[in-house]
PDB file of C-alpha atoms (C1' of nucleotides) in Angstrom:
ATOM      1  CA  MET A  23     145.317-208.090  -1.531  1.00 54.00           C
ATOM      2  CA  ASN A  24     147.316-211.249  -2.082  1.00 66.00           C
ATOM      3  CA  ASN A  25     146.657-213.553  -4.991  1.00 70.00           C
ATOM      4  CA  GLU A  26     145.806-216.603  -2.560  1.00 73.00           C
ATOM      5  CA  SER A  27     143.000-214.806  -0.917  1.00 74.00           C
ATOM      6  CA  ARG A  28     141.653-213.655  -4.405  1.00 72.00           C
ATOM      7  CA  LYS A  29     141.272-217.170  -5.422  1.00 75.00           C
ATOM      8  CA  ASN A  30     139.785-218.364  -2.197  1.00 86.00           C
ATOM      9  CA  LEU A  31     136.983-215.827  -2.401  1.00 93.00           C
ATOM     10  CA  GLY A  32     136.484-216.587  -5.941  1.00 93.00           C
ATOM     11  CA  VAL A  33     136.066-220.233  -5.346  1.00 91.00           C
ATOM     12  CA  ILE A  34     133.418-219.484  -2.709  1.00 92.00           C
ATOM     13  CA  LEU A  35     131.501-217.137  -4.983  1.00 95.00           C
ATOM     14  CA  LYS A  36     131.556-219.787  -7.852  1.00 94.00           C
ATOM     15  CA  GLN A  37     130.402-222.633  -5.373  1.00 91.00           C
ATOM     16  CA  GLN A  38     127.657-220.458  -3.987  1.00 92.00           C
ATOM     17  CA  ARG A  39     126.639-219.527  -7.615  1.00 95.00           C
ATOM     18  CA  LEU A  40     126.545-223.093  -8.681  1.00 92.00           C
ATOM     19  CA  ARG A  41     124.496-223.970  -5.619  1.00 88.00           C
ATOM     20  CA  MET A  42     121.608-221.714  -6.566  1.00 83.00           C
ATOM     21  CA  PRO A  43     122.166-222.658  -9.484  1.00 90.00           C
ATOM     22  CA  LEU A  44     122.893-219.639 -11.720  1.00 92.00           C
ATOM     23  CA  THR A  45     124.802-218.891 -14.928  1.00 94.00           C
ATOM     24  CA  LEU A  46     127.144-215.990 -14.923  1.00 96.00           C
ATOM     25  CA  ARG A  47     124.615-214.184 -17.264  1.00 95.00           C
ATOM     26  CA  GLU A  48     121.873-214.774 -14.816  1.00 94.00           C
ATOM     27  CA  LEU A  49     123.784-213.328 -12.144  1.00 95.00           C
ATOM     28  CA  THR A  50     124.698-210.420 -14.142  1.00 96.00           C
ATOM     29  CA  ASN A  51     120.877-209.899 -14.771  1.00 94.00           C
ATOM     30  CA  LEU A  52     120.354-210.123 -10.991  1.00 94.00           C
ATOM     31  CA  SER A  53     123.258-208.070  -9.920  1.00 95.00           C
ATOM     32  CA  THR A  54     124.014-205.553 -12.780  1.00 95.00           C
ATOM     33  CA  VAL A  55     127.765-206.681 -12.871  1.00 97.00           C
ATOM     34  CA  SER A  56     129.002-207.801 -16.220  1.00 97.00           C
ATOM     35  CA  SER A  57     129.528-211.331 -16.522  1.00 97.00           C
ATOM     36  CA  SER A  58     133.092-210.951 -17.799  1.00 97.00           C
ATOM     37  CA  HIS A  59     133.961-209.509 -14.646  1.00 98.00           C
ATOM     38  CA  LEU A  60     132.050-211.970 -12.591  1.00 98.00           C
ATOM     39  CA  GLY A  61     134.013-214.652 -14.227  1.00 97.00           C
ATOM     40  CA  ARG A  62     137.370-212.948 -13.705  1.00 97.00           C
ATOM     41  CA  ILE A  63     136.493-212.569  -9.941  1.00 97.00           C
ATOM     42  CA  GLU A  64     135.460-216.264  -9.763  1.00 96.00           C
ATOM     43  CA  ARG A  65     138.841-217.423 -10.987  1.00 95.00           C
ATOM     44  CA  GLY A  66     140.785-215.010  -9.104  1.00 94.00           C
ATOM     45  CA  GLU A  67     141.893-212.632 -11.805  1.00 96.00           C
ATOM     46  CA  ARG A  68     140.148-209.567 -10.336  1.00 96.00           C
ATOM     47  CA  PHE A  69     139.211-208.884  -6.852  1.00 96.00           C
ATOM     48  CA  PRO A  70     135.727-207.415  -6.188  1.00 97.00           C
ATOM     49  CA  SER A  71     135.483-203.867  -4.883  1.00 97.00           C
ATOM     50  CA  ALA A  72     133.008-203.043  -2.019  1.00 96.00           C
ATOM     51  CA  SER A  73     130.241-201.949  -4.424  1.00 95.00           C
ATOM     52  CA  ILE A  74     130.571-205.158  -6.531  1.00 97.00           C
ATOM     53  CA  LEU A  75     130.272-207.244  -3.344  1.00 96.00           C
ATOM     54  CA  ARG A  76     127.371-205.380  -2.233  1.00 95.00           C
ATOM     55  CA  LYS A  77     125.626-205.987  -5.575  1.00 96.00           C
ATOM     56  CA  ILE A  78     126.246-209.773  -5.686  1.00 96.00           C
ATOM     57  CA  ALA A  79     125.477-210.458  -2.028  1.00 95.00           C
ATOM     58  CA  LYS A  80     121.870-210.897  -1.898  1.00 92.00           C
ATOM     59  CA  PRO A  81     121.592-212.704  -5.402  1.00 94.00           C
ATOM     60  CA  LEU A  82     123.840-215.276  -4.045  1.00 92.00           C
ATOM     61  CA  GLY A  83     122.154-215.613  -0.677  1.00 90.00           C
ATOM     62  CA  PHE A  84     124.708-213.801   1.403  1.00 91.00           C
ATOM     63  CA  GLU A  85     124.456-211.283   4.075  1.00 90.00           C
ATOM     64  CA  GLU A  86     126.304-208.243   2.928  1.00 93.00           C
ATOM     65  CA  GLY A  87     128.392-208.143   6.002  1.00 92.00           C
ATOM     66  CA  GLU A  88     129.007-211.732   5.703  1.00 91.00           C
ATOM     67  CA  LEU A  89     130.623-211.274   2.350  1.00 93.00           C
ATOM     68  CA  PHE A  90     132.481-208.330   3.228  1.00 95.00           C
ATOM     69  CA  THR A  91     134.000-210.430   5.945  1.00 93.00           C
ATOM     70  CA  LEU A  92     134.847-213.255   3.441  1.00 91.00           C
ATOM     71  CA  ALA A  93     136.517-210.710   1.481  1.00 94.00           C
ATOM     72  CA  GLY A  94     138.639-209.358   4.223  1.00 92.00           C
ATOM     73  CA  TYR A  95     137.126-206.061   4.189  1.00 93.00           C
ATOM     74  CA  LEU A  96     135.622-206.464   7.394  1.00 92.00           C
ATOM     75  CA  SER A  97     137.056-208.190  10.487  1.00 86.00           C
ATOM     76  CA  ALA A  98     135.244-211.234  11.560  1.00 76.00           C
ATOM     77  CA  GLN A  99     132.022-210.102  13.278  1.00 63.00           C
ATOM     78  CA  PRO A 100     131.147-211.273  16.621  1.00 55.00           C
ATOM     79  CA  PRO A 101     127.651-212.526  15.923  1.00 49.00           C
ATOM     80  CA  GLY A 102     124.670-211.212  17.542  1.00 41.00           C
ATOM     81  CA  MET A 103     126.204-208.389  19.524  1.00 39.00           C
ATOM     82  CA  ALA A 104     127.029-206.570  16.121  1.00 39.00           C
ATOM     83  CA  GLU A 105     126.467-203.093  17.335  1.00 41.00           C
ATOM     84  CA  SER A 106     127.177-203.102  20.802  1.00 38.00           C
ATOM     85  CA  SER A 107     126.648-199.396  22.211  1.00 38.00           C
ATOM     86  CA  PRO A 108     129.483-197.311  20.731  1.00 43.00           C
ATOM     87  CA  VAL A 109     130.120-195.571  23.871  1.00 39.00           C
ATOM     88  CA  TYR A 110     128.131-192.345  23.557  1.00 36.00           C
ATOM     89  CA  SER A 111     131.122-190.473  24.498  1.00 41.00           C
ATOM     90  CA  SER A 112     131.544-188.403  27.805  1.00 43.00           C
ATOM     91  CA  ARG A 113     128.722-186.076  27.365  1.00 57.00           C
ATOM     92  CA  GLN A 114     125.145-187.408  26.892  1.00 64.00           C
ATOM     93  CA  LEU A 115     122.563-187.009  24.316  1.00 69.00           C
ATOM     94  CA  GLU A 116     119.291-185.995  25.829  1.00 69.00           C
ATOM     95  CA  PRO A 117     116.814-188.607  25.427  1.00 65.00           C
ATOM     96  CA  TYR A 118     114.155-186.370  24.094  1.00 65.00           C
ATOM     97  CA  VAL A 119     116.310-185.114  21.314  1.00 70.00           C
ATOM     98  CA  ALA A 120     117.479-188.780  20.482  1.00 71.00           C
ATOM     99  CA  ARG A 121     113.800-189.601  20.326  1.00 67.00           C
ATOM    100  CA  VAL A 122     112.743-186.860  18.024  1.00 70.00           C
ATOM    101  CA  LEU A 123     115.695-187.277  15.612  1.00 75.00           C
ATOM    102  CA  ALA A 124     115.274-190.939  15.619  1.00 72.00           C
ATOM    103  CA  GLU A 125     111.933-190.243  13.797  1.00 69.00           C
ATOM    104  CA  GLU A 126     113.733-188.675  10.973  1.00 74.00           C
ATOM    105  CA  PRO A 127     115.269-190.525   7.936  1.00 72.00           C
ATOM    106  CA  VAL A 128     118.803-191.067   8.151  1.00 70.00           C
ATOM    107  CA  GLU A 129     119.626-188.462   5.476  1.00 70.00           C
ATOM    108  CA  VAL A 130     117.824-185.886   7.605  1.00 75.00           C
ATOM    109  CA  GLN A 131     119.921-186.959  10.804  1.00 75.00           C
ATOM    110  CA  ARG A 132     123.078-186.463   8.921  1.00 72.00           C
ATOM    111  CA  ALA A 133     121.925-183.321   7.353  1.00 74.00           C
ATOM    112  CA  VAL A 134     121.443-181.930  10.730  1.00 77.00           C
ATOM    113  CA  LEU A 135     125.094-182.614  11.521  1.00 73.00           C
ATOM    114  CA  GLY A 136     125.995-180.695   8.308  1.00 69.00           C
ATOM    115  CA  LEU A 137     123.937-177.708   9.419  1.00 74.00           C
ATOM    116  CA  LEU A 138     125.487-177.650  12.699  1.00 73.00           C
ATOM    117  CA  SER A 139     128.897-177.716  11.262  1.00 66.00           C
ATOM    118  CA  ILE A 140     128.140-174.811   8.923  1.00 63.00           C
ATOM    119  CA  LEU A 141     126.664-172.766  11.845  1.00 68.00           C
ATOM    120  CA  LYS A 142     129.774-173.421  13.812  1.00 64.00           C
ATOM    121  CA  SER A 143     132.009-172.333  11.161  1.00 56.00           C
ATOM    122  CA  ILE A 144     130.123-169.102  10.540  1.00 58.00           C
ATOM    123  CA  ALA A 145     130.081-168.359  14.293  1.00 58.00           C
ATOM    124  CA  GLY A 146     133.825-168.961  14.233  1.00 52.00           C
ATOM    125  CA  ASN A 147     134.382-166.574  11.503  1.00 50.00           C
ATOM    126  CA  ILE A 148     132.321-163.911  13.096  1.00 52.00           C
ATOM    127  CA  ALA A 149     134.239-164.400  16.222  1.00 49.00           C
ATOM    128  CA  LYS A 150     137.418-163.916  14.284  1.00 45.00           C
ATOM    129  CA  GLY A 151     135.919-160.627  12.723  1.00 44.00           C
ATOM    130  CA  LYS A 152     136.259-162.098   9.352  1.00 42.00           C
ATOM    131  CA  SER A 153     132.503-161.465   9.093  1.00 38.00           C
ATOM    132  CA  GLN A 154     130.759-163.841   6.645  1.00 35.00           C
TER     133      GLN A 154
ATOM    134  CA  MET B  22     129.383-193.134  -6.479  1.00 52.00           C
ATOM    135  CA  ASN B  23     128.012-189.606  -7.173  1.00 65.00           C
ATOM    136  CA  ASN B  24     129.921-186.351  -6.421  1.00 69.00           C
ATOM    137  CA  GLU B  25     127.620-185.315  -3.543  1.00 71.00           C
ATOM    138  CA  SER B  26     127.859-188.517  -1.428  1.00 73.00           C
ATOM    139  CA  ARG B  27     131.799-188.299  -1.851  1.00 71.00           C
ATOM    140  CA  LYS B  28     131.792-184.911  -0.476  1.00 76.00           C
ATOM    141  CA  ASN B  29     129.483-185.839   2.444  1.00 84.00           C
ATOM    142  CA  LEU B  30     131.571-188.792   3.618  1.00 91.00           C
ATOM    143  CA  GLY B  31     134.468-186.357   3.238  1.00 93.00           C
ATOM    144  CA  VAL B  32     133.012-183.925   5.582  1.00 90.00           C
ATOM    145  CA  ILE B  33     131.992-186.513   8.123  1.00 91.00           C
ATOM    146  CA  LEU B  34     135.550-188.034   8.020  1.00 94.00           C
ATOM    147  CA  LYS B  35     137.189-184.484   8.544  1.00 93.00           C
ATOM    148  CA  GLN B  36     134.879-183.502  11.348  1.00 90.00           C
ATOM    149  CA  GLN B  37     135.689-186.827  13.079  1.00 91.00           C
ATOM    150  CA  ARG B  38     139.454-186.237  12.535  1.00 94.00           C
ATOM    151  CA  LEU B  39     139.296-182.600  13.931  1.00 91.00           C
ATOM    152  CA  ARG B  40     137.342-183.881  16.814  1.00 85.00           C
ATOM    153  CA  MET B  41     140.030-186.219  17.894  1.00 80.00           C
ATOM    154  CA  PRO B  42     141.861-183.998  17.069  1.00 87.00           C
ATOM    155  CA  LEU B  43     144.647-185.094  14.476  1.00 92.00           C
ATOM    156  CA  THR B  44     146.309-183.773  11.763  1.00 94.00           C
ATOM    157  CA  LEU B  45     146.444-185.659   8.341  1.00 95.00           C
ATOM    158  CA  ARG B  46     149.996-186.705   8.985  1.00 95.00           C
ATOM    159  CA  GLU B  47     149.172-188.116  12.418  1.00 94.00           C
ATOM    160  CA  LEU B  48     146.105-189.938  10.920  1.00 95.00           C
ATOM    161  CA  THR B  49     148.665-191.325   8.242  1.00 96.00           C
ATOM    162  CA  ASN B  50     150.723-192.665  10.917  1.00 95.00           C
ATOM    163  CA  LEU B  51     147.835-194.349  12.683  1.00 94.00           C
ATOM    164  CA  SER B  52     146.452-195.847   9.636  1.00 95.00           C
ATOM    165  CA  THR B  53     149.215-196.084   7.080  1.00 96.00           C
ATOM    166  CA  VAL B  54     147.200-194.191   4.294  1.00 97.00           C
ATOM    167  CA  SER B  55     149.096-191.324   2.759  1.00 97.00           C
ATOM    168  CA  SER B  56     148.122-187.868   3.863  1.00 97.00           C
ATOM    169  CA  SER B  57     147.756-186.756   0.214  1.00 97.00           C
ATOM    170  CA  HIS B  58     145.333-189.409  -0.238  1.00 98.00           C
ATOM    171  CA  LEU B  59     143.424-188.535   3.095  1.00 98.00           C
ATOM    172  CA  GLY B  60     143.308-185.087   2.073  1.00 97.00           C
ATOM    173  CA  ARG B  61     141.696-185.744  -1.231  1.00 97.00           C
ATOM    174  CA  ILE B  62     139.103-188.166   0.371  1.00 97.00           C
ATOM    175  CA  GLU B  63     138.234-185.303   2.857  1.00 96.00           C
ATOM    176  CA  ARG B  64     137.489-182.835   0.117  1.00 94.00           C
ATOM    177  CA  GLY B  65     135.756-185.190  -1.907  1.00 93.00           C
ATOM    178  CA  GLU B  66     138.402-185.590  -4.813  1.00 95.00           C
ATOM    179  CA  ARG B  67     138.775-189.382  -4.215  1.00 96.00           C
ATOM    180  CA  PHE B  68     136.404-191.861  -2.728  1.00 96.00           C
ATOM    181  CA  PRO B  69     137.942-194.428  -0.142  1.00 97.00           C
ATOM    182  CA  SER B  70     138.177-198.100  -1.198  1.00 97.00           C
ATOM    183  CA  ALA B  71     137.020-200.575   1.423  1.00 96.00           C
ATOM    184  CA  SER B  72     140.456-201.325   2.520  1.00 96.00           C
ATOM    185  CA  ILE B  73     141.240-197.779   3.155  1.00 97.00           C
ATOM    186  CA  LEU B  74     138.123-197.240   5.172  1.00 97.00           C
ATOM    187  CA  ARG B  75     139.075-200.343   7.142  1.00 96.00           C
ATOM    188  CA  LYS B  76     142.265-198.649   8.026  1.00 96.00           C
ATOM    189  CA  ILE B  77     141.015-195.447   9.024  1.00 96.00           C
ATOM    190  CA  ALA B  78     137.982-196.570  11.081  1.00 95.00           C
ATOM    191  CA  LYS B  79     139.432-197.452  14.479  1.00 93.00           C
ATOM    192  CA  PRO B  80     141.981-194.449  14.366  1.00 94.00           C
ATOM    193  CA  LEU B  81     138.869-192.127  13.958  1.00 93.00           C
ATOM    194  CA  GLY B  82     136.846-193.929  16.550  1.00 90.00           C
ATOM    195  CA  PHE B  83     134.380-195.565  14.201  1.00 92.00           C
ATOM    196  CA  GLU B  84     133.188-199.160  14.218  1.00 90.00           C
ATOM    197  CA  GLU B  85     134.121-200.689  10.875  1.00 93.00           C
ATOM    198  CA  GLY B  86     130.747-201.514   9.786  1.00 91.00           C
ATOM    199  CA  GLU B  87     129.623-198.048  10.867  1.00 90.00           C
ATOM    200  CA  LEU B  88     132.048-196.288   8.381  1.00 93.00           C
ATOM    201  CA  PHE B  89     131.166-198.799   5.608  1.00 94.00           C
ATOM    202  CA  THR B  90     127.519-197.874   6.096  1.00 92.00           C
ATOM    203  CA  LEU B  91     128.200-194.181   5.983  1.00 91.00           C
ATOM    204  CA  ALA B  92     130.214-194.724   2.815  1.00 93.00           C
ATOM    205  CA  GLY B  93     127.186-196.520   1.321  1.00 91.00           C
ATOM    206  CA  TYR B  94     128.990-199.805   1.075  1.00 93.00           C
ATOM    207  CA  LEU B  95     126.822-201.650   3.452  1.00 91.00           C
ATOM    208  CA  SER B  96     123.153-200.903   3.832  1.00 84.00           C
ATOM    209  CA  ALA B  97     121.903-199.515   7.205  1.00 74.00           C
ATOM    210  CA  GLN B  98     122.600-201.983   9.683  1.00 60.00           C
ATOM    211  CA  PRO B  99     119.811-204.028  11.286  1.00 52.00           C
ATOM    212  CA  PRO B 100     119.686-202.674  14.903  1.00 46.00           C
ATOM    213  CA  GLY B 101     120.644-206.287  16.245  1.00 40.00           C
ATOM    214  CA  MET B 102     120.288-206.235  19.949  1.00 37.00           C
ATOM    215  CA  ALA B 103     120.366-202.437  20.085  1.00 36.00           C
ATOM    216  CA  GLU B 104     116.699-202.625  19.581  1.00 36.00           C
ATOM    217  CA  SER B 105     116.579-203.383  23.379  1.00 34.00           C
ATOM    218  CA  SER B 106     117.370-199.826  23.942  1.00 37.00           C
ATOM    219  CA  PRO B 107     113.960-198.262  24.543  1.00 37.00           C
ATOM    220  CA  VAL B 108     115.218-194.855  23.873  1.00 37.00           C
ATOM    221  CA  TYR B 109     115.544-194.741  20.084  1.00 35.00           C
ATOM    222  CA  SER B 110     111.795-195.354  19.276  1.00 38.00           C
ATOM    223  CA  SER B 111     110.581-197.151  16.234  1.00 42.00           C
ATOM    224  CA  ARG B 112     113.169-195.757  13.694  1.00 58.00           C
ATOM    225  CA  GLN B 113     116.794-195.664  14.639  1.00 63.00           C
ATOM    226  CA  LEU B 114     119.151-192.801  15.340  1.00 71.00           C
ATOM    227  CA  GLU B 115     122.286-193.493  13.649  1.00 72.00           C
ATOM    228  CA  PRO B 116     125.101-194.122  16.044  1.00 69.00           C
ATOM    229  CA  TYR B 117     127.483-191.603  14.475  1.00 69.00           C
ATOM    230  CA  VAL B 118     124.737-188.879  14.510  1.00 75.00           C
ATOM    231  CA  ALA B 119     124.185-189.638  18.292  1.00 74.00           C
ATOM    232  CA  ARG B 120     127.695-189.572  18.939  1.00 72.00           C
ATOM    233  CA  VAL B 121     128.332-186.138  17.371  1.00 73.00           C
ATOM    234  CA  LEU B 122     125.272-184.643  18.835  1.00 78.00           C
ATOM    235  CA  ALA B 123     126.185-186.039  22.312  1.00 73.00           C
ATOM    236  CA  GLU B 124     129.417-183.927  22.166  1.00 71.00           C
ATOM    237  CA  GLU B 125     127.334-180.698  22.170  1.00 76.00           C
ATOM    238  CA  PRO B 126     125.875-178.915  25.044  1.00 74.00           C
ATOM    239  CA  VAL B 127     122.062-179.870  25.768  1.00 73.00           C
ATOM    240  CA  GLU B 128     120.957-176.380  24.523  1.00 73.00           C
ATOM    241  CA  VAL B 129     122.660-176.990  21.238  1.00 76.00           C
ATOM    242  CA  GLN B 130     121.060-180.312  21.026  1.00 76.00           C
ATOM    243  CA  ARG B 131     117.655-178.952  21.504  1.00 74.00           C
ATOM    244  CA  ALA B 132     118.443-175.985  19.250  1.00 76.00           C
ATOM    245  CA  VAL B 133     118.970-178.508  16.464  1.00 78.00           C
ATOM    246  CA  LEU B 134     115.498-179.695  17.007  1.00 76.00           C
ATOM    247  CA  GLY B 135     114.189-176.108  16.572  1.00 71.00           C
ATOM    248  CA  LEU B 136     116.169-175.548  13.285  1.00 75.00           C
ATOM    249  CA  LEU B 137     114.784-178.782  11.944  1.00 74.00           C
ATOM    250  CA  SER B 138     111.221-177.862  12.626  1.00 69.00           C
ATOM    251  CA  ILE B 139     111.709-174.416  11.075  1.00 66.00           C
ATOM    252  CA  LEU B 140     113.349-176.128   7.981  1.00 70.00           C
ATOM    253  CA  LYS B 141     110.483-178.550   7.631  1.00 67.00           C
ATOM    254  CA  SER B 142     107.810-175.805   7.846  1.00 61.00           C
ATOM    255  CA  ILE B 143     109.723-173.753   5.066  1.00 62.00           C
ATOM    256  CA  ALA B 144     110.030-176.967   3.133  1.00 62.00           C
ATOM    257  CA  GLY B 145     106.416-177.559   3.475  1.00 57.00           C
ATOM    258  CA  ASN B 146     105.416-174.130   2.244  1.00 60.00           C
ATOM    259  CA  ILE B 147     107.640-174.526  -0.728  1.00 60.00           C
ATOM    260  CA  ALA B 148     106.022-177.902  -1.606  1.00 58.00           C
ATOM    261  CA  LYS B 149     102.773-176.162  -1.236  1.00 54.00           C
ATOM    262  CA  GLY B 150     103.719-173.544  -3.842  1.00 52.00           C
ATOM    263  CA  LYS B 151     103.470-170.634  -1.134  1.00 47.00           C
ATOM    264  CA  SER B 152     107.204-169.953  -2.013  1.00 43.00           C
ATOM    265  CA  GLN B 153     109.435-168.826   0.530  1.00 37.00           C
TER     266      GLN B 153
ATOM    267  C1'  DA C   1     129.546-236.508 -37.398  1.00 50.73           C
ATOM    268  C1'  DG C   2     127.448-230.992 -37.872  1.00 50.73           C
ATOM    269  C1'  DT C   3     125.283-227.073 -36.167  1.00 50.73           C
ATOM    270  C1'  DA C   4     122.594-224.001 -33.666  1.00 50.73           C
ATOM    271  C1'  DT C   5     122.629-221.832 -28.974  1.00 50.73           C
ATOM    272  C1'  DA C   6     124.007-220.690 -24.574  1.00 50.73           C
ATOM    273  C1'  DA C   7     128.152-219.955 -21.499  1.00 50.73           C
ATOM    274  C1'  DT C   8     132.422-218.483 -20.392  1.00 50.73           C
ATOM    275  C1'  DT C   9     136.845-216.406 -21.446  1.00 50.73           C
ATOM    276  C1'  DT C  10     139.868-213.054 -23.443  1.00 50.73           C
ATOM    277  C1'  DG C  11     141.482-208.577 -25.570  1.00 50.73           C
ATOM    278  C1'  DC C  12     141.154-204.127 -24.983  1.00 50.73           C
ATOM    279  C1'  DC C  13     140.427-199.645 -22.824  1.00 50.73           C
ATOM    280  C1'  DA C  14     138.499-195.899 -19.875  1.00 50.73           C
ATOM    281  C1'  DT C  15     138.375-194.861 -15.232  1.00 50.73           C
ATOM    282  C1'  DT C  16     139.647-194.780 -10.575  1.00 50.73           C
ATOM    283  C1'  DT C  17     142.578-195.445  -6.780  1.00 50.73           C
ATOM    284  C1'  DG C  18     146.291-194.303  -3.899  1.00 50.73           C
ATOM    285  C1'  DG C  19     151.510-193.245  -3.177  1.00 50.73           C
ATOM    286  C1'  DC C  20     155.514-190.291  -3.706  1.00 50.73           C
ATOM    287  C1'  DA C  21     157.669-186.038  -4.221  1.00 50.73           C
ATOM    288  C1'  DA C  22     157.345-181.296  -4.916  1.00 50.73           C
ATOM    289  C1'  DA C  23     154.786-176.948  -4.118  1.00 50.73           C
ATOM    290  C1'  DT C  24     152.092-174.273  -1.395  1.00 50.73           C
ATOM    291  C1'  DG C  25     149.991-172.589   2.694  1.00 50.73           C
ATOM    292  C1'  DT C  26     149.773-171.487   7.704  1.00 50.73           C
ATOM    293  C1'  DC C  27     151.487-169.665  11.777  1.00 50.73           C
ATOM    294  C1'  DA C  28     154.577-168.814  15.811  1.00 50.73           C
ATOM    295  C1'  DA C  29     159.116-166.962  17.117  1.00 50.73           C
ATOM    296  C1'  DG C  30     162.918-164.135  16.287  1.00 50.73           C
TER     297       DG C  30
ATOM    298  C1'  DC D  27     159.213-158.823   7.607  1.00 50.73           C
ATOM    299  C1'  DT D  28     161.860-163.212   7.425  1.00 50.73           C
ATOM    300  C1'  DT D  29     162.742-167.781   8.953  1.00 50.73           C
ATOM    301  C1'  DG D  30     161.712-172.382  10.124  1.00 50.73           C
ATOM    302  C1'  DA D  31     158.513-175.827  11.213  1.00 50.73           C
ATOM    303  C1'  DC D  32     154.801-177.681  10.407  1.00 50.73           C
ATOM    304  C1'  DA D  33     150.481-179.026   7.630  1.00 50.73           C
ATOM    305  C1'  DT D  34     147.940-179.402   3.436  1.00 50.73           C
ATOM    306  C1'  DT D  35     147.414-179.555  -1.631  1.00 50.73           C
ATOM    307  C1'  DT D  36     148.941-180.538  -6.217  1.00 50.73           C
ATOM    308  C1'  DG D  37     151.262-183.003 -10.079  1.00 50.73           C
ATOM    309  C1'  DC D  38     152.185-187.229 -11.657  1.00 50.73           C
ATOM    310  C1'  DC D  39     152.123-192.049 -12.447  1.00 50.73           C
ATOM    311  C1'  DA D  40     151.768-197.148 -11.556  1.00 50.73           C
ATOM    312  C1'  DA D  41     148.433-200.445 -10.563  1.00 50.73           C
ATOM    313  C1'  DA D  42     143.759-202.253 -10.314  1.00 50.73           C
ATOM    314  C1'  DT D  43     138.843-202.337 -11.499  1.00 50.73           C
ATOM    315  C1'  DG D  44     135.066-203.147 -14.491  1.00 50.73           C
ATOM    316  C1'  DG D  45     132.591-203.018 -19.129  1.00 50.73           C
ATOM    317  C1'  DC D  46     131.983-204.053 -23.845  1.00 50.73           C
ATOM    318  C1'  DA D  47     132.670-206.868 -27.826  1.00 50.73           C
ATOM    319  C1'  DA D  48     134.729-210.565 -30.181  1.00 50.73           C
ATOM    320  C1'  DA D  49     136.588-215.160 -29.512  1.00 50.73           C
ATOM    321  C1'  DT D  50     136.456-219.511 -27.554  1.00 50.73           C
ATOM    322  C1'  DT D  51     134.436-223.441 -25.262  1.00 50.73           C
ATOM    323  C1'  DA D  52     130.535-226.473 -23.781  1.00 50.73           C
ATOM    324  C1'  DT D  53     125.904-228.375 -24.375  1.00 50.73           C
ATOM    325  C1'  DA D  54     122.026-230.039 -26.904  1.00 50.73           C
ATOM    326  C1'  DC D  55     119.444-231.552 -30.864  1.00 50.73           C
ATOM    327  C1'  DT D  56     119.211-233.559 -35.481  1.00 50.73           C
TER     328       DT D  56
END
DNA sequence: AGTATAATTTGCCATTTGGCAAATGTCAAG
DNA sequence: CTTGACATTTGCCAAATGGCAAATTATACT
C-alpha cells in the first residue's frame, strides 16, 4: 500500500468525520477504535485494516463495501448488480434443498458443509482401510 | 478475530482449493501469496488480511465480496437484485454454500437435509434436558 | 494576559502478518 | 528399500497495525 493512497484515504475519512461533525474521541466511542489510531490513519501514518474500516464505516455514514473500495481492498463495484448469480457450477442445486437450507441461519448453512466434508473424509479413510 | 473463525475460514479455503484442484504452490503462482502463508491460513495459524483475500479470491473462484463476507470483514451482503430469484425464500442461501452443495449428487444434497433435521432434534432434546 | 478543558499528536510497545529458506512429509519409479 | 521430485510445514525475522499513556496543541472563559 503506497504512501499516496494512505494519505488519500486519510483525507477522505477526515473530511467525512468533520462533515458529521465528530471529534476523534467521539468517533472512538462510536467505533471502539482508539483516537490515536484514528488520527494517524487520517494523516496517512497508518493504514486501516479491514476490521478497523468495518468499525468506522457506519459511524461515518459509509456503506462497508464503499469504504473497502475506497481503501482499495475491493475493486470498484458495479452498482446494483452487485451479486450477479455466481454460476452455480455445472451441476445443479435442487430447488427444494435450496429452499429448506435458506431457512437456516448462515452459520448453520456453513456448518452443514463442514459436516459434509467430515463425512467424506471418514468415508475416504474407510475406503482406504485405515478405519477411523 | 477468534481462533475458531480462523479455522473455519481456513477449512473453507482449503476445500475450495482442493476442489479446483490446486496445490499451494500453484495457488501461489496464481495469487502471488507465498505458499507458506497460504498453508498457515488454511490451518488457521494466520488470518488473511484484506489484501491477501483479494489476491486469492478469483483464483479460487470466489467473488471478492463473497470472500470478505466469509472472513467476517464484510457483513452479509444485501441480496441486491438476487432477491428477484424466487427460489431462495425469505432468508438467503449463501452463494458459497449453494455452490458447494451444487457439486454434490442430488441424493447427497437431500441427505444433508436429513442430517440437519436429526441434529436439530437431538439439539432440541439436549435443550430440554432429556440429555442425549 | 492566564488557566481550565477538550482535542489531537507522539512515544512506546505488544501483537500480528507475511515472506524466505530450510526442514520435513509424500509418493511414484527404479 | 532408495532416490528424486514434488508438496507442505516450520523457524525465523522484518514490517505493519493498533492501543495506552503522556505530551502537546487548540479553544473557551474569566
